[in-house]
């Protein structure tokens, strides 16, 4: 099947991957859970990092490795409909003042992350949360088996 | 955190792992999904292989590598309360006549599996299915991050 043969996607740049590693460690240390990079939503769009906590709340973290990366992204607002918690993650060099002050913010390096501003809280409806959770589970299990997730 | 440091469990014998590989291929080929070995249920017991299909149905596959392995297992009935589909998976050499005829059966080798008898169908209540799905997602994401799942 074609989806079995898709390569597993990864974040495009090393600075983004460094931030990702820090966020993975943050979730492991603070919440005791892993997470999944590059999860494709039902819209076909891919979020940088999704994590489900032990309460079943769905987090989406958008990683911005530099200002150009942030400015090229006009789609982050659409992710709010697919998660309970939303935040950006950037590195120390990122000009934080350009980010919307109402959105959560993590500063990360490969060793961990600090939460500078609490994530945006939404409250997904049950059916939507169930659908996103299924996609998350399918993606994680597919990647464990060495293939990419099924298409939306 | 201690759960971060637990080694990722694997099936204890090479014959069992060969059957597991066949079942992983079966789910990938027939359902387009991966699966997760050694998932710990809320009871603290570990099922050999769990897979969630695209409809969100939860499958549990118990792998029996030999007759002694089957006879040592008095707990498989308790798994029926934690899945929508249940079956055994054995290899060609296994004496199939000892298995309960009402239970699903796969014959597997490392390259794939054949379904000889349809799996047992249960119908999990919504709250239970949601809890098992969360555990499956947490386990898969933890393993992807290189650690074992959080304890029940």
mmCIF file of N, CA and C in Angstrom, chain B residues 4 10 13 16-17 36 39 41 59 67 74 90-91 97 110 114 118 121 127 131-134 138 143 151-152:
data_model
loop_
_atom_site.group_PDB
_atom_site.id
_atom_site.type_symbol
_atom_site.label_atom_id
_atom_site.label_comp_id
_atom_site.label_asym_id
_atom_site.label_seq_id
_atom_site.Cartn_x
_atom_site.Cartn_y
_atom_site.Cartn_z
ATOM 1 N N UNK B 4 10.382 6.843 33.009
ATOM 2 C CA UNK B 4 11.147 7.219 31.835
ATOM 3 C C UNK B 4 12.305 6.249 31.627
ATOM 4 N N UNK B 10 9.931 -6.374 25.471
ATOM 5 C CA UNK B 10 9.680 -7.085 24.213
ATOM 6 C C UNK B 10 9.267 -8.519 24.524
ATOM 7 N N UNK B 13 10.482 -14.555 23.649
ATOM 8 C CA UNK B 13 11.193 -15.573 22.864
ATOM 9 C C UNK B 13 11.213 -15.199 21.390
ATOM 10 N N UNK B 16 8.057 -16.185 19.460
ATOM 11 C CA UNK B 16 6.969 -15.234 19.699
ATOM 12 C C UNK B 16 7.194 -13.955 18.882
ATOM 13 N N UNK B 17 8.436 -13.511 18.809
ATOM 14 C CA UNK B 17 8.726 -12.288 18.050
ATOM 15 C C UNK B 17 8.526 -12.497 16.548
ATOM 16 N N UNK B 36 1.059 -1.964 18.476
ATOM 17 C CA UNK B 36 2.008 -1.765 19.566
ATOM 18 C C UNK B 36 2.138 -3.054 20.374
ATOM 19 N N UNK B 39 1.398 -3.956 25.469
ATOM 20 C CA UNK B 39 0.674 -2.809 26.030
ATOM 21 C C UNK B 39 0.102 -3.199 27.394
ATOM 22 N N UNK B 41 -2.376 -2.932 30.356
ATOM 23 C CA UNK B 41 -3.744 -2.489 30.607
ATOM 24 C C UNK B 41 -3.841 -1.830 31.988
ATOM 25 N N UNK B 59 -8.053 -3.941 18.811
ATOM 26 C CA UNK B 59 -7.757 -5.372 18.653
ATOM 27 C C UNK B 59 -6.704 -5.773 19.678
ATOM 28 N N UNK B 67 2.750 -24.870 22.983
ATOM 29 C CA UNK B 67 1.680 -25.370 23.842
ATOM 30 C C UNK B 67 1.915 -24.966 25.308
ATOM 31 N N UNK B 74 -3.533 -18.226 31.966
ATOM 32 C CA UNK B 74 -4.911 -18.356 32.451
ATOM 33 C C UNK B 74 -5.632 -17.019 32.399
ATOM 34 N N UNK B 90 -0.682 -17.910 16.366
ATOM 35 C CA UNK B 90 0.265 -19.005 16.604
ATOM 36 C C UNK B 90 1.031 -19.271 15.307
ATOM 37 N N UNK B 91 2.054 -20.122 15.388
ATOM 38 C CA UNK B 91 2.730 -20.489 14.138
ATOM 39 C C UNK B 91 2.176 -21.821 13.631
ATOM 40 N N UNK B 97 -5.803 -27.656 17.713
ATOM 41 C CA UNK B 97 -7.003 -28.275 18.285
ATOM 42 C C UNK B 97 -7.162 -27.991 19.778
ATOM 43 N N UNK B 110 7.068 -14.810 10.036
ATOM 44 C CA UNK B 110 7.579 -13.429 10.051
ATOM 45 C C UNK B 110 7.135 -12.592 8.848
ATOM 46 N N UNK B 114 -2.315 -15.402 8.213
ATOM 47 C CA UNK B 114 -3.625 -15.733 7.652
ATOM 48 C C UNK B 114 -4.626 -15.778 8.797
ATOM 49 N N UNK B 118 -12.413 -15.826 12.446
ATOM 50 C CA UNK B 118 -12.640 -14.412 12.768
ATOM 51 C C UNK B 118 -12.463 -14.152 14.255
ATOM 52 N N UNK B 121 -15.807 -10.835 18.640
ATOM 53 C CA UNK B 121 -16.287 -9.452 18.649
ATOM 54 C C UNK B 121 -16.889 -9.130 20.008
ATOM 55 N N UNK B 127 -16.742 4.743 27.400
ATOM 56 C CA UNK B 127 -15.758 5.221 28.381
ATOM 57 C C UNK B 127 -14.565 4.261 28.455
ATOM 58 N N UNK B 131 -10.627 5.025 27.394
ATOM 59 C CA UNK B 131 -9.513 4.823 28.321
ATOM 60 C C UNK B 131 -8.439 3.918 27.709
ATOM 61 N N UNK B 132 -8.877 2.857 27.016
ATOM 62 C CA UNK B 132 -7.892 1.958 26.394
ATOM 63 C C UNK B 132 -7.164 2.687 25.258
ATOM 64 N N UNK B 133 -7.935 3.465 24.505
ATOM 65 C CA UNK B 133 -7.319 4.235 23.403
ATOM 66 C C UNK B 133 -6.262 5.208 23.929
ATOM 67 N N UNK B 134 -6.569 5.860 25.044
ATOM 68 C CA UNK B 134 -5.588 6.786 25.631
ATOM 69 C C UNK B 134 -4.322 6.026 26.029
ATOM 70 N N UNK B 138 -0.661 6.727 24.561
ATOM 71 C CA UNK B 138 0.445 7.069 25.471
ATOM 72 C C UNK B 138 1.593 6.080 25.306
ATOM 73 N N UNK B 143 7.022 4.993 23.452
ATOM 74 C CA UNK B 143 7.993 4.113 22.777
ATOM 75 C C UNK B 143 8.701 4.837 21.638
ATOM 76 N N UNK B 151 3.144 4.012 33.789
ATOM 77 C CA UNK B 151 2.449 2.921 34.478
ATOM 78 C C UNK B 151 0.945 3.168 34.486
ATOM 79 N N UNK B 152 0.159 2.101 34.700
ATOM 80 C CA UNK B 152 -1.295 2.271 34.686
ATOM 81 C C UNK B 152 -1.744 3.244 35.785
#
